[in-house]
């Protein structure tokens, strides 16, 4: 397969054309060098031994364009390089994707019957029918001319419609945002990256995309087995051309990302006893790739260029001491009175064991003394592990409706200062809290693809954070916090509240439809399932023999039932009580690859104190 890269370079915000001659485009293959205009065998197919990308071509064209404009993205350029095949145009904003699609559809409309995006009468009929089914008025007008746009602002129905039209080849041009580069499989012959910059809200300025994002976008072009050749057009500024030359040629210098997570790496090394004092910590940092790149490219790490090596070492020393002090202040490591010797403490060990971010562990340490399950869930919602989840404008109505909860499905709600349910979800944390509650009902009302992906991440990361919370509260002898975080971890793992009517979903072979059918005949727990007749199960679920037998057999994979007996024993010490706790296994465990364990916690609710804890395997 041949993948061609075209770099359109120019000065942003300057519309004056550059009178620079275009170099010749060459294809570099294993058999030598040949011009790109040489014919390509149309019957060539990828075999089992073919390489995913055999040839890479790079073509540089200098042209000035305005950021966000569709200038230089005319039909002539698209047709010249896409060879009449499908094209994905990546824009930095939703509005930019919409405007690009409207501009291209206007150009196509001006061409009338010569519209290159519509080749057959049958295709035009299908597009006309699809436009009538579309709820977005502007998208309707674009679809008619073989052009569409795709972003998070569209409803689920319209997004599915556009994806289907593009995959079937009826929609030839699709303008979209960079979110389409991940997850959804929409390959194309040609990929256009309309700008290599996006607006960063935190920094308040335009910044370059991560290299991984650019490669993800490029990876949509010429995917086997859909295409044998691919074309990537990158529109960038003249001063950043070298970045993408190096990226495409595979010789880009890799910079260190250690500085952004230096605290997490330091505590990991201290826990492993690799670092036992400040001197070794500084020495460890000096052997890192961060120090190597900081000397070579100091400006990339907020250090002045030309700084003496002694000053650079002092700067590294300050970074190290600052992070060590932070860890010590939050009780994750022990330091001597001089701040020289370093030893790990239990919170630091737990942070390393569960791979948590430093800020997340701080939230856990700062949890209230009588931590409720709702408090624990709020800690998870503020965690750094899921900080990438954003609140999108088109999601607010659905989230508001879920939080209003007219049917009383949710256990917890987002409440305002007056203690009443909030009518408007306004932040990322609130969105995560609502999604988690909706998911744990067992029958979520969310069916949107992007929200489902967010929900999956919340449950998987939340379970890990809750497990760390449980061990931290055990370390602190906090009884209420231990019980609530343990229960929350189990619920997030199974994606069900402990009192959900669909608890049987935990068994293999039982989905939402089957669980609802069983619920309708009163089978809502493992006990009622064990007593139920297999034939009655099959009739209720509409399944054939021996489905009922298989479902009942799956109960054997559950942990064995245990009876607990507590007896008070006389104690000679005044004011003291002695308890004898006896655990008896009631059912014999079957041979299973899955290992079960239990935490036995004995505590006082009045004092919120753990008296005894043991892990039973």
PDB file of C-alpha atoms in Angstrom, residues 565-570 578-582:
ATOM      1  CA  UNK A 565     -21.683 -16.719  64.892  1.00  0.00           C
ATOM      2  CA  UNK A 566     -20.689 -14.139  67.528  1.00  0.00           C
ATOM      3  CA  UNK A 567     -20.376 -15.086  71.202  1.00  0.00           C
ATOM      4  CA  UNK A 568     -19.461 -12.963  74.184  1.00  0.00           C
ATOM      5  CA  UNK A 569     -16.830 -14.481  76.454  1.00  0.00           C
ATOM      6  CA  UNK A 570     -16.270 -13.451  80.012  1.00  0.00           C
ATOM      7  CA  UNK A 578     -14.164 -10.393  74.624  1.00  0.00           C
ATOM      8  CA  UNK A 579     -15.893 -11.741  71.522  1.00  0.00           C
ATOM      9  CA  UNK A 580     -15.480 -15.098  69.785  1.00  0.00           C
ATOM     10  CA  UNK A 581     -16.397 -15.049  66.090  1.00  0.00           C
ATOM     11  CA  UNK A 582     -16.938 -18.377  64.343  1.00  0.00           C
TER      12      UNK A 582
END
